[in-house]
Short mmCIF file of C-alpha atoms in Angstrom, two decimals:
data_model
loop_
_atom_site.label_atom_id
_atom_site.label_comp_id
_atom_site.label_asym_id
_atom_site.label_seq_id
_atom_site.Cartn_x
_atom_site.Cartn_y
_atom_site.Cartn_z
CA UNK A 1 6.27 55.88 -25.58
CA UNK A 2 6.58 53.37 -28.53
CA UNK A 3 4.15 54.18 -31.62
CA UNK A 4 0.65 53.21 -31.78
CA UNK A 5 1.17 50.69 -34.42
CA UNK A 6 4.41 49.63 -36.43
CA UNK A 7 4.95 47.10 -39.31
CA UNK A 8 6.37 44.12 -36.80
CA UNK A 9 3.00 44.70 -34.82
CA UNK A 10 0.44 44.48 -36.97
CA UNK A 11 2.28 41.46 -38.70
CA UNK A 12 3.16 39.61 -35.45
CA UNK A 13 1.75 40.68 -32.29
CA UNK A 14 -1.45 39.68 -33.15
CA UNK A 15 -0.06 35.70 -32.58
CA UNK A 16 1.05 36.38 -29.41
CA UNK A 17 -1.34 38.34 -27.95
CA UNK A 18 -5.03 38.54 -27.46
CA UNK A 19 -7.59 41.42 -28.61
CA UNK A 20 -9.44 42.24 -25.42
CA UNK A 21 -6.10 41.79 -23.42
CA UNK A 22 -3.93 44.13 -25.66
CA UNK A 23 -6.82 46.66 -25.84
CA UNK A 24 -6.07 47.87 -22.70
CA UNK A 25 -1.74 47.80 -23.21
CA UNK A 26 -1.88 50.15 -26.14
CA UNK A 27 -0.48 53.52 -26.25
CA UNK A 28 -3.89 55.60 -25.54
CA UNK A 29 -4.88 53.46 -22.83
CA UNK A 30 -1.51 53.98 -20.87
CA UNK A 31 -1.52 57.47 -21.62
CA UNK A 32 -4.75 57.49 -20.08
CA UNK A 33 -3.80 55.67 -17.18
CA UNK A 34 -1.31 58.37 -17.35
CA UNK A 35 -3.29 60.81 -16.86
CA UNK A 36 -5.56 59.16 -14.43
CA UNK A 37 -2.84 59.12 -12.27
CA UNK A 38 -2.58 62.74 -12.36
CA UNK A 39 -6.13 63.50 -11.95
CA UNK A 40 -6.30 61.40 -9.05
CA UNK A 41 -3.13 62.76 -7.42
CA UNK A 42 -5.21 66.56 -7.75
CA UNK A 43 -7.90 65.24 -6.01
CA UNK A 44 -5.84 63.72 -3.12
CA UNK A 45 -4.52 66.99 -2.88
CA UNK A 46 -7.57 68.99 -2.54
CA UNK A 47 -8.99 66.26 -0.49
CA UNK A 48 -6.06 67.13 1.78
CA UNK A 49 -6.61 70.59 1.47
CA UNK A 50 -3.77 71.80 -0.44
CA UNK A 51 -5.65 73.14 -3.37
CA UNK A 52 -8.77 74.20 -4.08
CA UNK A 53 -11.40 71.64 -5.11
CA UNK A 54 -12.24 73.43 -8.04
CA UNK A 55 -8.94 73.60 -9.33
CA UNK A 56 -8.31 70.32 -9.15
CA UNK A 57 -11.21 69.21 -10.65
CA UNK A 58 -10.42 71.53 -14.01
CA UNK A 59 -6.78 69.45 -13.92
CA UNK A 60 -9.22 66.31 -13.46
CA UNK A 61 -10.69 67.71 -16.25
CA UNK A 62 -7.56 67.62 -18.99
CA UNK A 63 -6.94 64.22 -18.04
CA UNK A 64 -8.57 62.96 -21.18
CA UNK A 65 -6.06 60.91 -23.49
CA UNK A 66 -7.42 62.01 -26.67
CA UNK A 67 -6.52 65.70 -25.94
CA UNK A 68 -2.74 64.60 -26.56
CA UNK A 69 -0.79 62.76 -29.08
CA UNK A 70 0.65 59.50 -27.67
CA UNK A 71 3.55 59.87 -30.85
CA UNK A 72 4.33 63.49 -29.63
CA UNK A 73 4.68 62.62 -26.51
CA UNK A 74 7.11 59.30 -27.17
CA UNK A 75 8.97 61.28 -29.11
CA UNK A 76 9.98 64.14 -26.66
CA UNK A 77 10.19 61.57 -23.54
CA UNK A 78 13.44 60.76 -24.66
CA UNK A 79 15.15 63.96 -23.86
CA UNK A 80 14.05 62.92 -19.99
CA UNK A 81 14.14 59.18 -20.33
CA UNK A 82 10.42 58.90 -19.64
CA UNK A 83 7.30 59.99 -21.00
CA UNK A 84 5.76 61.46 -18.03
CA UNK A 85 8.00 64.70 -18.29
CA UNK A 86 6.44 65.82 -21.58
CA UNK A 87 3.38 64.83 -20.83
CA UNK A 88 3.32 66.82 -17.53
CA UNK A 89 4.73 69.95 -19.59
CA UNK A 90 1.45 69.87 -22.04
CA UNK A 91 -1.26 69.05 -19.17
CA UNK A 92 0.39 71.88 -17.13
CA UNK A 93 0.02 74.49 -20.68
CA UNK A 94 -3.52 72.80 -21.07
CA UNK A 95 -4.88 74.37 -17.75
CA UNK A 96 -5.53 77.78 -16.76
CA UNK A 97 -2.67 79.85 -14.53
CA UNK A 98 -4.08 79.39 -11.90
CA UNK A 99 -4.15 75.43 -11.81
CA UNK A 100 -0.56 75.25 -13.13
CA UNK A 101 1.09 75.25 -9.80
CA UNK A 102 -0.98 72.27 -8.46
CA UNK A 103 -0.52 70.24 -11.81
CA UNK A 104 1.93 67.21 -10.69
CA UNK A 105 2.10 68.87 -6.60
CA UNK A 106 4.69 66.89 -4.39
CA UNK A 107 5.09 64.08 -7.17
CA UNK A 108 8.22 62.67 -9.57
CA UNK A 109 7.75 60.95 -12.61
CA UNK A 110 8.36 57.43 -11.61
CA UNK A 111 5.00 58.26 -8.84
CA UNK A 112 2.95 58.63 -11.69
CA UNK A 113 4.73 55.84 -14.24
CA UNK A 114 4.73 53.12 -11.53
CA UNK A 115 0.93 54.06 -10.83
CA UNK A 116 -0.06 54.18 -14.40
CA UNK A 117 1.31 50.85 -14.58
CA UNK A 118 -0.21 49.38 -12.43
CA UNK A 119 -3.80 50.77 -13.26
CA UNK A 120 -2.83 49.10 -17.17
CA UNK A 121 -2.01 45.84 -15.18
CA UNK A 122 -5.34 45.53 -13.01
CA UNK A 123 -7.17 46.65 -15.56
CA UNK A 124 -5.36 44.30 -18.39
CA UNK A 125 -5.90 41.47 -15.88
CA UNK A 126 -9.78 41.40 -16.38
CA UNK A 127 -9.89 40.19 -19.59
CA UNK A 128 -6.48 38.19 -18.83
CA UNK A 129 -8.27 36.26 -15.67
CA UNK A 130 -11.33 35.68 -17.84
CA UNK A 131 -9.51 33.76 -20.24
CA UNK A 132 -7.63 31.77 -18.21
CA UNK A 133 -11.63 30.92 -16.53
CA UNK A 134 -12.62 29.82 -20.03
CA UNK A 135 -9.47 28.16 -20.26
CA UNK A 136 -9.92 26.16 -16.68
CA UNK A 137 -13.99 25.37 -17.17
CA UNK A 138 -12.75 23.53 -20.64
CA UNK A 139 -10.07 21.57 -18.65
CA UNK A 140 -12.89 20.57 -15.89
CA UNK A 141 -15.35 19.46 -18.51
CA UNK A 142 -12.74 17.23 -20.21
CA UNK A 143 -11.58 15.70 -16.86
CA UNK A 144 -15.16 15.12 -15.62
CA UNK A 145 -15.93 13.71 -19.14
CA UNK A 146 -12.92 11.35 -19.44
CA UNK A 147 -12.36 10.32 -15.67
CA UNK A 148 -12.41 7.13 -16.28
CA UNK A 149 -10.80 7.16 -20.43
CA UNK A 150 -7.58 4.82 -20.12
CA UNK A 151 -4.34 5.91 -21.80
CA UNK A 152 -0.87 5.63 -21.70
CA UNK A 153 1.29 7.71 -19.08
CA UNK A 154 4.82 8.42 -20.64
CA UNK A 155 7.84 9.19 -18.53
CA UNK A 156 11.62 10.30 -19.73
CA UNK A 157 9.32 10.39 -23.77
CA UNK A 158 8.56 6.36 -23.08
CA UNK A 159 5.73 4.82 -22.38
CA UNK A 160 5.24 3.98 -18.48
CA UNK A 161 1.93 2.65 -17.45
CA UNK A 162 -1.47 3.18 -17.22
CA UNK A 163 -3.21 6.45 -16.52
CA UNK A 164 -6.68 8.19 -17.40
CA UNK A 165 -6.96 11.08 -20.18
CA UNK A 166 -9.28 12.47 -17.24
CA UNK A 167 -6.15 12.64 -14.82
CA UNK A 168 -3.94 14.23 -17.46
CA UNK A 169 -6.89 17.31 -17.66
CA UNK A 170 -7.51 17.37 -14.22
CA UNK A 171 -3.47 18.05 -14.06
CA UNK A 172 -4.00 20.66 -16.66
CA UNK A 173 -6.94 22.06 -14.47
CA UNK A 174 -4.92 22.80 -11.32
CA UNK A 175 -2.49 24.63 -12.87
CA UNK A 176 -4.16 26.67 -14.35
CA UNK A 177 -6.12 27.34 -11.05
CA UNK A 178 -3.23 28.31 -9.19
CA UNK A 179 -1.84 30.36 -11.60
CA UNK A 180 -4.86 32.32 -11.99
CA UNK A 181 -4.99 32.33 -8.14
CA UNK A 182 -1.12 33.99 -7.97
CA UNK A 183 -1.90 36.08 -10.80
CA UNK A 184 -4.94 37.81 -9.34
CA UNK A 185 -3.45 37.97 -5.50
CA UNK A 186 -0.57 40.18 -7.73
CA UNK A 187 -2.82 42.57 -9.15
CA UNK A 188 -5.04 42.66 -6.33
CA UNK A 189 -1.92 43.59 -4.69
CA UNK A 190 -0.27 45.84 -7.14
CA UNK A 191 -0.18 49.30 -4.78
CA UNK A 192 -0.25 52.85 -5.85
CA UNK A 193 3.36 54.52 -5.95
CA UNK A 194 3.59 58.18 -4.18
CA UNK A 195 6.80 59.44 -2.77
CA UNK A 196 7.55 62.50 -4.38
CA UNK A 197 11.45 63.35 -5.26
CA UNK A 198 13.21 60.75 -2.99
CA UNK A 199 10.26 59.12 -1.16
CA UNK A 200 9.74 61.44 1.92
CA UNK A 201 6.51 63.05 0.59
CA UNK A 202 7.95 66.58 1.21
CA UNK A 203 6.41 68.16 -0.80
CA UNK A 204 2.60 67.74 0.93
CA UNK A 205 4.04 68.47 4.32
CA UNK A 206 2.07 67.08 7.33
CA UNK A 207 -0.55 65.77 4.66
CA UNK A 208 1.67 63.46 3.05
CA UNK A 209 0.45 60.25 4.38
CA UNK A 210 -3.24 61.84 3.89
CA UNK A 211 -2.58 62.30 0.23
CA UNK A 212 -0.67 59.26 -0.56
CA UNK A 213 -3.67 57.27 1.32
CA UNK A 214 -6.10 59.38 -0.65
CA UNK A 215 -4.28 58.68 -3.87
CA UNK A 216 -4.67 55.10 -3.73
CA UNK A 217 -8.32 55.25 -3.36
CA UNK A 218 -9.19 57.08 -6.37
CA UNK A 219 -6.86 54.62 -8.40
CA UNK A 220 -8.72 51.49 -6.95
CA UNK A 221 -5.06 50.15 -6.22
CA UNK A 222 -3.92 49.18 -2.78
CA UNK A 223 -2.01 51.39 -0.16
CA UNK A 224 1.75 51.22 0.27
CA UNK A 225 2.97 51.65 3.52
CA UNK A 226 6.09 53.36 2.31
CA UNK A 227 6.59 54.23 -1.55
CA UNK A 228 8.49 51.64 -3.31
CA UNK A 229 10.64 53.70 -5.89
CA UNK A 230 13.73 50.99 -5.69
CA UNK A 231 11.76 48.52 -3.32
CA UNK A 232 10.36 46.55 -6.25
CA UNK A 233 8.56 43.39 -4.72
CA UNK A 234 5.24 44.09 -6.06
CA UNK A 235 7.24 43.69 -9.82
CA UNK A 236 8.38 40.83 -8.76
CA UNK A 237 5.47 39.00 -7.36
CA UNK A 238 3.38 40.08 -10.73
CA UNK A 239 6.25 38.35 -12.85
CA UNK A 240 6.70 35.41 -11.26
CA UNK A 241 2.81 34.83 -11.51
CA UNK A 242 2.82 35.71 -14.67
CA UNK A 243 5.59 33.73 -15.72
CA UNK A 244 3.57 31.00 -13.56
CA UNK A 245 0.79 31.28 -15.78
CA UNK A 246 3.05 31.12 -19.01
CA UNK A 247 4.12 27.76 -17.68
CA UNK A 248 0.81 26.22 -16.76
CA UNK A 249 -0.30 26.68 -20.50
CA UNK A 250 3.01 26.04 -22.23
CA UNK A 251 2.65 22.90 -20.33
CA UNK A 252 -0.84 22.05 -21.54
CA UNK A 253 0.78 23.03 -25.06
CA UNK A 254 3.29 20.93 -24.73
CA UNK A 255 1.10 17.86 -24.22
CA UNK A 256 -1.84 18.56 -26.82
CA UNK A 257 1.01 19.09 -29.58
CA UNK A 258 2.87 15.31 -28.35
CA UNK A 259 -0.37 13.88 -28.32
CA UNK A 260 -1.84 15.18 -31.59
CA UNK A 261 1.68 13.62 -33.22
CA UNK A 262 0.48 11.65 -36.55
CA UNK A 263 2.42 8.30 -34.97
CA UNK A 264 0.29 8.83 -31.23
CA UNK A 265 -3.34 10.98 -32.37
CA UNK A 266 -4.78 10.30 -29.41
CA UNK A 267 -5.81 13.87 -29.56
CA UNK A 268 -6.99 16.95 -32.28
CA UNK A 269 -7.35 20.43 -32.60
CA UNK A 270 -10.64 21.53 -33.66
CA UNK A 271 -11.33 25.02 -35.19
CA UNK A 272 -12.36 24.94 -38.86
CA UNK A 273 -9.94 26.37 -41.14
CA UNK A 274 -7.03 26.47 -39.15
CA UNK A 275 -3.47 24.19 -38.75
CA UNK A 276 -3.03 24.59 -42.70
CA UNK A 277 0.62 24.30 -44.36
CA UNK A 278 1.91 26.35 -47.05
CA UNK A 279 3.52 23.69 -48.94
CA UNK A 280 1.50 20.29 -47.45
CA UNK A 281 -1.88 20.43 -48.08
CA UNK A 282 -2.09 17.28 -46.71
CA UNK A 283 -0.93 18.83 -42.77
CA UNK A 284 -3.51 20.12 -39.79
CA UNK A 285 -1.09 21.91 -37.53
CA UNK A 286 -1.93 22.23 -33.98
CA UNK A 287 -1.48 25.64 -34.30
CA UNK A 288 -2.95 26.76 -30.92
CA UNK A 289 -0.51 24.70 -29.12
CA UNK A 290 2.49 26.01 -31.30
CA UNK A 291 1.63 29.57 -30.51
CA UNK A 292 1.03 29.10 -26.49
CA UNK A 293 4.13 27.19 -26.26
CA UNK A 294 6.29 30.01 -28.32
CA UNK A 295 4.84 32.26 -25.53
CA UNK A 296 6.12 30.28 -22.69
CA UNK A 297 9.61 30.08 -24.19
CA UNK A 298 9.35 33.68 -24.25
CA UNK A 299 8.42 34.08 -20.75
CA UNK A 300 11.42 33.61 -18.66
CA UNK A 301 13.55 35.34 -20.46
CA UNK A 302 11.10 38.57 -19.77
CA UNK A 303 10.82 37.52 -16.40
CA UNK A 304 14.43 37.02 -15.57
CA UNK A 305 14.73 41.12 -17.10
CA UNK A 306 12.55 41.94 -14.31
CA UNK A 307 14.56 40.50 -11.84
CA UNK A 308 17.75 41.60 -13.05
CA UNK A 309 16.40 44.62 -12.81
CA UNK A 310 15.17 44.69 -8.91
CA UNK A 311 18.42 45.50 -7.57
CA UNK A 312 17.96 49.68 -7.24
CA UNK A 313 20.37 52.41 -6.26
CA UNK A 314 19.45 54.31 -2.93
CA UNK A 315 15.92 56.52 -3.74
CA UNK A 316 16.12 56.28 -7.60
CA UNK A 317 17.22 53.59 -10.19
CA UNK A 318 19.73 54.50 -12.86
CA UNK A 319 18.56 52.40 -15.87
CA UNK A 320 17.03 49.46 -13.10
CA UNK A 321 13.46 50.82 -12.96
CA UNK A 322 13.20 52.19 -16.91
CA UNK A 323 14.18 48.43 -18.10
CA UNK A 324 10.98 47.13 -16.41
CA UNK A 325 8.15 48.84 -18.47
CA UNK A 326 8.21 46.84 -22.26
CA UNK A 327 8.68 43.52 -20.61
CA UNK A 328 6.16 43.99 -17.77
CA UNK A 329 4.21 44.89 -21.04
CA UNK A 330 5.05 41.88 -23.18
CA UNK A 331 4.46 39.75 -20.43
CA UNK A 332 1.10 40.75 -19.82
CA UNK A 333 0.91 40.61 -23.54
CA UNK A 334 1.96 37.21 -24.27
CA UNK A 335 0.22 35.68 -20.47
CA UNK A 336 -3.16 37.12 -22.00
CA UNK A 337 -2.53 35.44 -25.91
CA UNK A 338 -1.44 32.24 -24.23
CA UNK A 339 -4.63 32.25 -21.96
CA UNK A 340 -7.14 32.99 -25.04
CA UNK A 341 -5.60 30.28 -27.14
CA UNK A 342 -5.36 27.95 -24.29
CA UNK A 343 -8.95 28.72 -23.75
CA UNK A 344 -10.11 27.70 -27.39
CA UNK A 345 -7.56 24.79 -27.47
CA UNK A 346 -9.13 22.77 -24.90
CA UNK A 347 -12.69 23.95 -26.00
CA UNK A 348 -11.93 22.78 -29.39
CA UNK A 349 -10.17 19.86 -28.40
CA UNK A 350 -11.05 16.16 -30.06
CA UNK A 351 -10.29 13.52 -27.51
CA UNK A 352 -9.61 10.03 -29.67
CA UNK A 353 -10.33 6.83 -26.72
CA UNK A 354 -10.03 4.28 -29.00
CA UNK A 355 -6.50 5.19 -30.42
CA UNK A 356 -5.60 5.70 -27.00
CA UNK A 357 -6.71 2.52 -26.16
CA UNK A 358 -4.74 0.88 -28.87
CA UNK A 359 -1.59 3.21 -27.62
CA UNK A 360 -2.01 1.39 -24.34
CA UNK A 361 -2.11 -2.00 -26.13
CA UNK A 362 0.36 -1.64 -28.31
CA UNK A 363 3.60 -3.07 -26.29
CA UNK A 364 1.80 -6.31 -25.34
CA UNK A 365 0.66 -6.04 -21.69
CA UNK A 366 4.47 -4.64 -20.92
CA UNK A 367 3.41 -1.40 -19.38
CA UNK A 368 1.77 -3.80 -16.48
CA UNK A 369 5.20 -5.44 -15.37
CA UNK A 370 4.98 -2.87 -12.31
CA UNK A 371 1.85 -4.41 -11.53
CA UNK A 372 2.87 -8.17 -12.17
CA UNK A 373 5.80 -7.56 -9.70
CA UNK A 374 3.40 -6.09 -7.20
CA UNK A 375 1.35 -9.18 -6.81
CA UNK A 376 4.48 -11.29 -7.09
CA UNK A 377 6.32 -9.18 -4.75
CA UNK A 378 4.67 -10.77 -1.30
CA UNK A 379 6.06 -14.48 -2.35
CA UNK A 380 9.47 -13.70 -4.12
CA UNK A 381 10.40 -10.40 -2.28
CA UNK A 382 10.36 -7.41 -3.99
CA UNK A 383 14.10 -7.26 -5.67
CA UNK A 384 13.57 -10.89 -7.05
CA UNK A 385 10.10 -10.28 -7.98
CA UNK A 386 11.37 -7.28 -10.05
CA UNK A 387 14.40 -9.44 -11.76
CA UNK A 388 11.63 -12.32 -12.97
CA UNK A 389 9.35 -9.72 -14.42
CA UNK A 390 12.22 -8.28 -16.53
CA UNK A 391 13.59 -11.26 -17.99
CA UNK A 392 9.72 -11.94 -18.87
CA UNK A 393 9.76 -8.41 -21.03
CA UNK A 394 13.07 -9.22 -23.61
CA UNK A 395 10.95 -11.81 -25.39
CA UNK A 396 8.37 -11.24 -27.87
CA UNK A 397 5.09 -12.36 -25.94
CA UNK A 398 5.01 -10.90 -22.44
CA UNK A 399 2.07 -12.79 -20.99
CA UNK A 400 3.34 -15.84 -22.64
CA UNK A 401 6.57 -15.75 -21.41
CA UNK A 402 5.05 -14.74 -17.49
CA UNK A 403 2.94 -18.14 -17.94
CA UNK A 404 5.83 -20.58 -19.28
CA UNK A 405 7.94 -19.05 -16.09
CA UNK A 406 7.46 -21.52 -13.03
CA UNK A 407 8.65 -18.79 -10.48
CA UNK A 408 5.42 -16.89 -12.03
CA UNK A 409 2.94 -19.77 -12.11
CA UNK A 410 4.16 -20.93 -8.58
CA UNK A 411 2.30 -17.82 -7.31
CA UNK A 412 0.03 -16.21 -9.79
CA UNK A 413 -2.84 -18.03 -11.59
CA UNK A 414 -3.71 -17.58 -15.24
CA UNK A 415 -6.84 -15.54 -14.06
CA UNK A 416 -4.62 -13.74 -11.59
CA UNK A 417 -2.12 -12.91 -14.07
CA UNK A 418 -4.56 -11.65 -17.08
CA UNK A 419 -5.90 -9.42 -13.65
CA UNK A 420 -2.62 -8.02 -13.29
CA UNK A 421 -2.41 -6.96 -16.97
CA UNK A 422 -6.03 -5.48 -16.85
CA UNK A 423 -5.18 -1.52 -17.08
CA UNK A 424 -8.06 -0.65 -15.58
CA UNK A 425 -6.97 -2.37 -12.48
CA UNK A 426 -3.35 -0.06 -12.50
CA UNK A 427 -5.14 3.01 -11.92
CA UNK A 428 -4.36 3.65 -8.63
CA UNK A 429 -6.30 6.26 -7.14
CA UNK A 430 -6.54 8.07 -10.68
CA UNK A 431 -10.58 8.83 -10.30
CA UNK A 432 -10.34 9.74 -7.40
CA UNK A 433 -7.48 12.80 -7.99
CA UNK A 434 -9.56 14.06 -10.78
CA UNK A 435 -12.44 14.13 -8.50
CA UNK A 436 -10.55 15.90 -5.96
CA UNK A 437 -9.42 18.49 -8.90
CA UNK A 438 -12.83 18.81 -9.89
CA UNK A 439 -13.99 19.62 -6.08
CA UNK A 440 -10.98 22.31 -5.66
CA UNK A 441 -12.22 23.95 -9.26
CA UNK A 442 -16.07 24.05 -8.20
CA UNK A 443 -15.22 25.42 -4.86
CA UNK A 444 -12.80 28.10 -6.01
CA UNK A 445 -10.21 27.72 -4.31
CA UNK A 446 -6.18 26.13 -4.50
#
């Protein structure tokens, strides 16, 4: 097990993580959930009636993390290559003769790991989905507040056409609904992991099924069907939801930190006191969106480990399974930072309409030619409608040079064309999608 604390983690983890989310990925709480495992695993037992209830309930009662030393422990898991040896050794000395026989009954290490895992995942994941809830209320309120705030859409970095700021949040708002969707159907999914030595359950006899179903239920996890020692879907379904929620903010990142550009502005960072430079006192960083979007960069690489490392020899992995713990871990880690900085990023966020009104003004009426070409489209077919329109946008004036064209005046009006480059009347069905967002949000469901 890695120390409690070391230098590069109290310096840096902090920026990529999130307090309530990391509380329950430290050291003490895995050893716990350690240890819960075990407990739980004597109580299947007696349940099953392979020990006596008493018994099992004085190994219940050892399982208490702060009755062993998480350092100890990381340092002797090494000579097995996991920390559930050692810590099985001191639990068994802990309890009275009697008990020792029943202390880890019918189990290997990777029964209780796997489980233990899990339990830090599901438990992890409360503070994790809450965030990412905070995170998707602040994206609603924005979209319901600027449905109708026109800005400029920008394709390939260039400015396309019209759009609302409300569309761009309700965008933000549905993927971070989904995500959270995937990433709660994983941990609600995540199952308990009992299989003994090579995943027969030998070692309970006839009760075996009993006990691994009994196991389950005192963890609060889900029921395998068979144990899953090298069968490592529910791994992979929790990263790739993970790494689905990594994306959905490093998205939103992405866009808050292009549009709070000094040259665009169409959009701020709040928070007093933070975004300053070292050297530029001048500078307000948009720190929050820096930080979630150096998490999502992070994510696939951590994600792609875990999949790498699915492929598993017969009953037992030789190196597969112990290269998933850290970055299960640090994705966790870095999916609940990204979702509590999300979360105050949009809370915080300063929406600008009038600069990105003058945004959308700024090239003249020439993110409109779509719309020109539409309404000439009918009369000059749709090729030639597109070829007049362009030679209209190389000048310096595009609504002058649309008037002094008599293929354009031939069909469109003055008031017809000054329609056509009206932004509000590009929108499409813009207000409509955000409601639609809005509606799938409220009702809870993607």
């Amino acid at each position: 097990m890695r120390p409690s604390s070391s230098p590069s983690e109290a310096l840096l983890r902090g920026l990529s993580g999130a307090v309530e989310v990391d509380a329950e990925l430290d050291d003490r709480h895995l050893l716990q959930a350690l240890l819960d495992a075990e407990a739980a695993l004597a109580r299947a037992g007696a349940e099953a009636g392979l020990l006596p209830v008493p018994v099992a309930e004085e190994i219940a009662g050892h399982c208490q993390a702060d009755r062993y030393d998480p350092a100890a422990l990381g340092a002797a898991a090494e000579a097995a290559g996991n920390p559930v040896v050692p810590l099985v050794r001191r639990l068994t000395e802990a309890v009275s003769p009697s008990a020792r026989p029943w202390v880890h009954h019918g189990a290997t290490s990777q029964d209780i790991l796997d489980s233990a895992l899990a339990l830090v995942v599901t438990r992890a994941a409360v503070p994790l989905l809450g965030q990412v809830d905070t995170a998707a209320g602040a994206a609603a309120d924005l979209a319901r507040a600027h449905r109708d705030t026109l800005m400029v859409a920008r394709t390939l970095g260039q400015q396309a056409a019209p759009t609302t700021f409300g569309l761009k949040a309700a965008g933000w708002l549905l993927g971070l609904h989904q995500a959270r969707d995937r990433v709660a159907q994983a941990c609600a999914a995540l199952p308990a992991q009992l299989g003994g030595a090579v995943g027969t359950l030998a070692g309970y006899g006839s009760t075996g099924l009993a006990v691994a179903d009994r196991f389950a239920a005192h963890l609060g996890l889900a029921a395998s069907p068979l144990p899953w020692h090298t069968r490592r879907q529910p791994v992979l379904d929790l990263a790739a939801a993970l790494g689905g929620l990594l994306a959905a903010t490093g998205k939103i990142a992405l866009d808050v930190g292009l549009l709070a550009q000094t040259e665009i502005g169409e959009v701020t960072e709040g928070g007093a006191g933070r975004g300053g430079s070292s050297a530029m006192p001048h500078k307000r960083n948009p720190v929050d969106s820096v930080l979630v979007a150096a998490a999502a960069r992070r994510g696939p690489g951590l994600v792609g480990t875990l999949f790498a490392a699915a492929g598993q020899e017969h009953e037992r992995a030789t190196g597969g399974w112990h290269a998933e713990w850290e970055p299960l871990l640090d994705l966790v880690h870095l999916a609940g930072g990204a979702a509590a900085r999300t979360a105050r990023m949009l809370t915080d966020l300063r929406v600008d309409p009038q600069r990105m009104r003058a945004n959308l003004d700024a090239t003249g009426g020439l993110l409109l030619a779509e719309a020109v070409a539409t309404r000439l489209a009918p009369a000059l077919g749709r090729a030639t409608a597109h070829q007049v329109v362009a030679r209209a946008t190389t000048g310096t004036g595009f609504r002058e040079a649309l008037l002094a064209d008599p293929e354009v005046t031939a069909h469109l009006s003055e008031a017809d064309l000054d329609a056509a480059l009206d932004p509000a009347g590009w929108l499409g069905c813009a207000a409509e999608l955000v409601d639609r967002a809005l509606a799938i949000h409220e009702g809870g469901s993607g």
